[in-house]
mmCIF file of N, CA and C in Angstrom:
data_model
loop_
_atom_site.group_PDB
_atom_site.id
_atom_site.type_symbol
_atom_site.label_atom_id
_atom_site.label_comp_id
_atom_site.label_asym_id
_atom_site.label_seq_id
_atom_site.Cartn_x
_atom_site.Cartn_y
_atom_site.Cartn_z
ATOM 1 N N UNK A 6 -67.172 -69.644 5.418
ATOM 2 C CA UNK A 6 -66.242 -68.290 5.504
ATOM 3 C C UNK A 6 -66.242 -68.557 3.849
ATOM 4 N N UNK A 7 -66.176 -66.744 3.926
ATOM 5 C CA UNK A 7 -66.211 -66.353 2.258
ATOM 6 C C UNK A 7 -64.791 -66.524 1.830
ATOM 7 N N UNK A 8 -63.588 -65.878 2.566
ATOM 8 C CA UNK A 8 -62.046 -66.003 2.031
ATOM 9 C C UNK A 8 -61.503 -66.044 3.384
ATOM 10 N N UNK A 9 -60.188 -65.828 3.255
ATOM 11 C CA UNK A 9 -59.633 -65.723 4.544
ATOM 12 C C UNK A 9 -59.474 -64.302 5.282
ATOM 13 N N UNK A 10 -60.721 -63.431 4.645
ATOM 14 C CA UNK A 10 -60.349 -62.314 5.247
ATOM 15 C C UNK A 10 -62.170 -62.233 6.022
ATOM 16 N N UNK A 11 -62.925 -62.526 5.362
ATOM 17 C CA UNK A 11 -64.613 -62.651 5.792
ATOM 18 C C UNK A 11 -65.246 -63.542 6.225
ATOM 19 N N UNK A 12 -66.037 -63.537 6.980
ATOM 20 C CA UNK A 12 -66.946 -64.693 7.353
ATOM 21 C C UNK A 12 -68.235 -64.158 7.341
ATOM 22 N N UNK A 13 -69.101 -65.356 6.707
ATOM 23 C CA UNK A 13 -70.382 -64.758 6.420
ATOM 24 C C UNK A 13 -71.484 -65.730 7.524
ATOM 25 N N UNK A 14 -72.176 -65.344 8.395
ATOM 26 C CA UNK A 14 -72.745 -65.414 9.234
ATOM 27 C C UNK A 14 -74.119 -65.176 9.081
ATOM 28 N N UNK A 15 -75.071 -65.990 9.851
ATOM 29 C CA UNK A 15 -76.553 -65.597 10.273
ATOM 30 C C UNK A 15 -76.641 -64.864 11.770
ATOM 31 N N UNK A 16 -77.233 -63.893 12.005
ATOM 32 C CA UNK A 16 -77.526 -63.263 13.117
ATOM 33 C C UNK A 16 -79.055 -63.001 13.456
ATOM 34 N N UNK A 17 -79.162 -62.929 14.749
ATOM 35 C CA UNK A 17 -80.479 -62.580 15.080
ATOM 36 C C UNK A 17 -80.668 -61.095 15.974
ATOM 37 N N UNK A 18 -81.581 -60.448 15.292
ATOM 38 C CA UNK A 18 -81.653 -58.822 15.891
ATOM 39 C C UNK A 18 -83.135 -58.639 16.303
ATOM 40 N N UNK A 19 -83.081 -58.006 17.317
ATOM 41 C CA UNK A 19 -84.764 -57.856 17.661
ATOM 42 C C UNK A 19 -85.063 -56.427 16.562
ATOM 43 N N UNK A 20 -86.434 -56.786 16.511
ATOM 44 C CA UNK A 20 -87.343 -55.673 15.693
ATOM 45 C C UNK A 20 -86.642 -54.393 16.084
ATOM 46 N N UNK A 21 -86.352 -53.519 15.276
ATOM 47 C CA UNK A 21 -85.822 -52.284 15.582
ATOM 48 C C UNK A 21 -84.776 -51.838 16.383
ATOM 49 N N UNK A 22 -83.683 -53.061 16.621
ATOM 50 C CA UNK A 22 -82.683 -52.858 16.925
ATOM 51 C C UNK A 22 -81.356 -52.367 16.568
ATOM 52 N N UNK A 23 -81.714 -52.063 15.015
ATOM 53 C CA UNK A 23 -80.589 -51.319 13.970
ATOM 54 C C UNK A 23 -79.349 -52.048 14.392
ATOM 55 N N UNK A 24 -79.513 -53.738 14.599
ATOM 56 C CA UNK A 24 -78.220 -54.408 14.689
ATOM 57 C C UNK A 24 -77.276 -54.328 15.569
ATOM 58 N N UNK A 25 -77.945 -53.750 16.605
ATOM 59 C CA UNK A 25 -77.004 -53.892 18.278
ATOM 60 C C UNK A 25 -76.666 -55.375 18.805
ATOM 61 N N UNK A 26 -75.968 -55.723 19.369
ATOM 62 C CA UNK A 26 -75.571 -57.118 19.734
ATOM 63 C C UNK A 26 -76.875 -57.284 20.598
ATOM 64 N N UNK A 27 -77.932 -58.255 20.663
ATOM 65 C CA UNK A 27 -78.846 -58.287 21.554
ATOM 66 C C UNK A 27 -79.073 -59.816 21.901
ATOM 67 N N UNK A 28 -77.901 -60.589 22.162
ATOM 68 C CA UNK A 28 -78.236 -62.032 22.140
ATOM 69 C C UNK A 28 -78.404 -62.475 23.762
ATOM 70 N N UNK A 29 -78.528 -61.308 24.604
ATOM 71 C CA UNK A 29 -79.020 -61.432 25.887
ATOM 72 C C UNK A 29 -80.294 -61.123 25.999
ATOM 73 N N UNK A 30 -80.985 -61.830 26.524
ATOM 74 C CA UNK A 30 -82.394 -61.801 26.800
ATOM 75 C C UNK A 30 -83.112 -61.902 25.360
ATOM 76 N N UNK A 31 -82.534 -62.233 24.441
ATOM 77 C CA UNK A 31 -83.247 -62.362 23.092
ATOM 78 C C UNK A 31 -84.075 -63.199 23.286
ATOM 79 N N UNK A 32 -85.805 -62.648 22.428
ATOM 80 C CA UNK A 32 -86.529 -63.278 22.650
ATOM 81 C C UNK A 32 -87.101 -63.950 21.274
ATOM 82 N N UNK A 33 -86.416 -65.205 20.937
ATOM 83 C CA UNK A 33 -86.846 -65.609 19.378
ATOM 84 C C UNK A 33 -87.938 -65.365 18.985
ATOM 85 N N UNK A 34 -89.186 -65.148 19.820
ATOM 86 C CA UNK A 34 -90.453 -65.366 19.110
ATOM 87 C C UNK A 34 -90.685 -63.781 18.336
ATOM 88 N N UNK A 35 -90.017 -62.873 18.834
ATOM 89 C CA UNK A 35 -89.789 -61.426 18.461
ATOM 90 C C UNK A 35 -88.625 -61.232 17.434
ATOM 91 N N UNK A 36 -87.511 -62.013 17.319
ATOM 92 C CA UNK A 36 -86.552 -61.782 16.994
ATOM 93 C C UNK A 36 -86.306 -62.036 15.188
ATOM 94 N N UNK A 37 -85.587 -61.090 14.328
ATOM 95 C CA UNK A 37 -85.395 -61.540 13.088
ATOM 96 C C UNK A 37 -84.146 -61.962 12.503
ATOM 97 N N UNK A 38 -84.000 -62.690 11.645
ATOM 98 C CA UNK A 38 -82.819 -63.849 11.295
ATOM 99 C C UNK A 38 -82.236 -62.502 10.227
ATOM 100 N N UNK A 39 -81.123 -62.447 10.241
ATOM 101 C CA UNK A 39 -80.290 -61.677 9.098
ATOM 102 C C UNK A 39 -79.051 -62.176 9.115
ATOM 103 N N UNK A 40 -78.832 -61.935 7.501
ATOM 104 C CA UNK A 40 -77.122 -62.344 7.515
ATOM 105 C C UNK A 40 -76.376 -61.238 7.539
ATOM 106 N N UNK A 41 -75.117 -61.466 7.946
ATOM 107 C CA UNK A 41 -74.013 -60.503 8.115
ATOM 108 C C UNK A 41 -72.941 -60.893 7.542
ATOM 109 N N UNK A 42 -71.910 -59.788 7.233
ATOM 110 C CA UNK A 42 -70.940 -60.217 6.742
ATOM 111 C C UNK A 42 -69.559 -59.471 7.856
ATOM 112 N N UNK A 43 -68.773 -60.215 8.501
ATOM 113 C CA UNK A 43 -68.070 -59.856 9.627
ATOM 114 C C UNK A 43 -66.459 -59.948 9.244
ATOM 115 N N UNK A 44 -65.708 -58.817 9.465
ATOM 116 C CA UNK A 44 -64.120 -59.265 9.108
ATOM 117 C C UNK A 44 -63.399 -59.898 10.175
ATOM 118 N N UNK A 45 -62.199 -60.295 9.606
ATOM 119 C CA UNK A 45 -61.550 -61.149 10.972
ATOM 120 C C UNK A 45 -61.543 -60.800 12.417
ATOM 121 N N UNK A 46 -61.729 -59.656 12.551
ATOM 122 C CA UNK A 46 -61.378 -58.921 13.739
ATOM 123 C C UNK A 46 -63.001 -58.855 14.302
ATOM 124 N N UNK A 47 -63.714 -59.065 13.916
ATOM 125 C CA UNK A 47 -65.131 -59.423 14.224
ATOM 126 C C UNK A 47 -66.151 -58.121 13.959
ATOM 127 N N UNK A 48 -65.460 -57.311 13.390
ATOM 128 C CA UNK A 48 -66.421 -55.860 13.122
ATOM 129 C C UNK A 48 -67.162 -56.330 11.894
ATOM 130 N N UNK A 49 -68.497 -55.692 12.130
ATOM 131 C CA UNK A 49 -69.776 -55.845 11.512
ATOM 132 C C UNK A 49 -69.502 -55.133 10.121
ATOM 133 N N UNK A 50 -69.503 -55.746 8.703
ATOM 134 C CA UNK A 50 -69.208 -54.928 7.605
ATOM 135 C C UNK A 50 -70.487 -54.746 6.844
ATOM 136 N N UNK A 51 -71.552 -55.513 7.067
ATOM 137 C CA UNK A 51 -72.533 -55.361 6.279
ATOM 138 C C UNK A 51 -73.720 -56.506 6.741
ATOM 139 N N UNK A 52 -74.907 -56.228 6.792
ATOM 140 C CA UNK A 52 -75.990 -57.114 7.122
ATOM 141 C C UNK A 52 -77.641 -56.682 6.081
ATOM 142 N N UNK A 53 -77.754 -57.616 6.167
ATOM 143 C CA UNK A 53 -79.033 -57.707 5.169
ATOM 144 C C UNK A 53 -80.200 -58.798 5.808
ATOM 145 N N UNK A 54 -81.429 -58.473 5.467
ATOM 146 C CA UNK A 54 -82.396 -59.487 5.702
ATOM 147 C C UNK A 54 -82.382 -60.589 4.317
ATOM 148 N N UNK A 55 -82.891 -61.736 5.018
ATOM 149 C CA UNK A 55 -82.517 -63.048 4.449
ATOM 150 C C UNK A 55 -83.619 -62.877 3.255
ATOM 151 N N UNK A 56 -83.273 -63.328 2.066
ATOM 152 C CA UNK A 56 -84.662 -63.729 1.145
ATOM 153 C C UNK A 56 -85.895 -64.183 1.691
ATOM 154 N N UNK A 57 -86.823 -64.086 1.280
ATOM 155 C CA UNK A 57 -88.105 -64.543 1.545
ATOM 156 C C UNK A 57 -88.519 -65.834 1.148
ATOM 157 N N UNK A 58 -87.445 -66.248 -0.034
ATOM 158 C CA UNK A 58 -87.749 -67.793 -0.555
ATOM 159 C C UNK A 58 -86.764 -68.492 -0.159
ATOM 160 N N UNK A 59 -85.892 -68.068 0.972
ATOM 161 C CA UNK A 59 -84.624 -68.970 1.221
ATOM 162 C C UNK A 59 -84.556 -70.096 1.666
ATOM 163 N N UNK A 60 -86.121 -71.075 2.081
ATOM 164 C CA UNK A 60 -86.243 -72.387 2.076
ATOM 165 C C UNK A 60 -86.167 -73.338 0.705
ATOM 166 N N UNK A 61 -86.303 -72.225 -0.150
ATOM 167 C CA UNK A 61 -86.881 -72.701 -1.368
ATOM 168 C C UNK A 61 -85.366 -72.577 -2.464
ATOM 169 N N UNK A 62 -84.799 -71.857 -1.981
ATOM 170 C CA UNK A 62 -83.428 -71.430 -3.062
ATOM 171 C C UNK A 62 -82.435 -72.848 -3.251
ATOM 172 N N UNK A 63 -82.124 -73.027 -4.214
ATOM 173 C CA UNK A 63 -80.949 -73.871 -4.609
ATOM 174 C C UNK A 63 -79.725 -73.493 -4.135
ATOM 175 N N UNK A 64 -78.668 -74.088 -3.932
ATOM 176 C CA UNK A 64 -77.430 -73.845 -3.540
ATOM 177 C C UNK A 64 -76.868 -72.797 -4.294
ATOM 178 N N UNK A 65 -77.230 -72.904 -5.730
ATOM 179 C CA UNK A 65 -76.425 -71.937 -6.762
ATOM 180 C C UNK A 65 -77.247 -70.776 -6.761
ATOM 181 N N UNK A 66 -78.431 -70.444 -6.556
ATOM 182 C CA UNK A 66 -79.308 -69.699 -6.587
ATOM 183 C C UNK A 66 -79.020 -68.860 -5.267
ATOM 184 N N UNK A 67 -78.744 -69.524 -4.069
ATOM 185 C CA UNK A 67 -77.998 -68.750 -2.633
ATOM 186 C C UNK A 67 -76.903 -67.939 -2.580
ATOM 187 N N UNK A 68 -76.059 -68.818 -3.588
ATOM 188 C CA UNK A 68 -74.863 -68.598 -3.968
ATOM 189 C C UNK A 68 -74.912 -66.945 -4.828
ATOM 190 N N UNK A 69 -75.733 -66.915 -5.876
ATOM 191 C CA UNK A 69 -75.669 -65.639 -7.074
ATOM 192 C C UNK A 69 -76.636 -64.340 -6.117
ATOM 193 N N UNK A 70 -77.299 -64.932 -4.907
ATOM 194 C CA UNK A 70 -77.976 -63.637 -4.356
ATOM 195 C C UNK A 70 -76.867 -63.483 -3.323
ATOM 196 N N UNK A 71 -76.034 -64.059 -2.498
ATOM 197 C CA UNK A 71 -74.823 -63.929 -1.679
ATOM 198 C C UNK A 71 -73.983 -62.921 -2.832
ATOM 199 N N UNK A 72 -73.468 -63.228 -3.764
ATOM 200 C CA UNK A 72 -72.941 -62.448 -4.418
ATOM 201 C C UNK A 72 -73.330 -61.108 -4.807
ATOM 202 N N UNK A 73 -74.358 -60.968 -5.113
ATOM 203 C CA UNK A 73 -75.326 -59.853 -5.342
ATOM 204 C C UNK A 73 -75.047 -58.864 -4.181
ATOM 205 N N UNK A 74 -75.122 -59.471 -2.887
ATOM 206 C CA UNK A 74 -75.269 -58.899 -1.579
ATOM 207 C C UNK A 74 -73.380 -58.230 -1.611
ATOM 208 N N UNK A 75 -72.874 -59.094 -1.780
ATOM 209 C CA UNK A 75 -71.150 -58.575 -1.579
ATOM 210 C C UNK A 75 -71.015 -57.634 -2.509
ATOM 211 N N UNK A 76 -71.555 -57.698 -3.780
ATOM 212 C CA UNK A 76 -71.237 -56.554 -4.776
ATOM 213 C C UNK A 76 -71.882 -55.177 -4.343
ATOM 214 N N UNK A 77 -73.028 -55.452 -3.964
ATOM 215 C CA UNK A 77 -73.396 -54.248 -3.171
ATOM 216 C C UNK A 77 -72.825 -53.425 -1.955
ATOM 217 N N UNK A 78 -72.234 -54.027 -1.324
ATOM 218 C CA UNK A 78 -71.517 -53.645 0.011
ATOM 219 C C UNK A 78 -69.946 -53.466 -0.377
ATOM 220 N N UNK A 79 -69.292 -53.499 -1.394
ATOM 221 C CA UNK A 79 -68.304 -53.787 -1.718
ATOM 222 C C UNK A 79 -67.876 -52.112 -1.663
ATOM 223 N N UNK A 80 -66.522 -51.705 -1.129
ATOM 224 C CA UNK A 80 -65.974 -50.238 -1.410
ATOM 225 C C UNK A 80 -65.749 -49.904 -2.482
#
């Protein structure tokens, strides 16, 4: 959770799905993980691909990457 109003989550989308909900019948062999920022009502605020080096990032590096993403999506 980012704060009282927004939630940070990982979602899976089919290639070329433009972010529609595709949880039913999702084929994980063709799905891509993306990170999403969702408001308290469940509305998708922003989504973006995870960094390619996510497995080797430190917690501080991941937090910095997340903050950068939040600044890009700020109104």
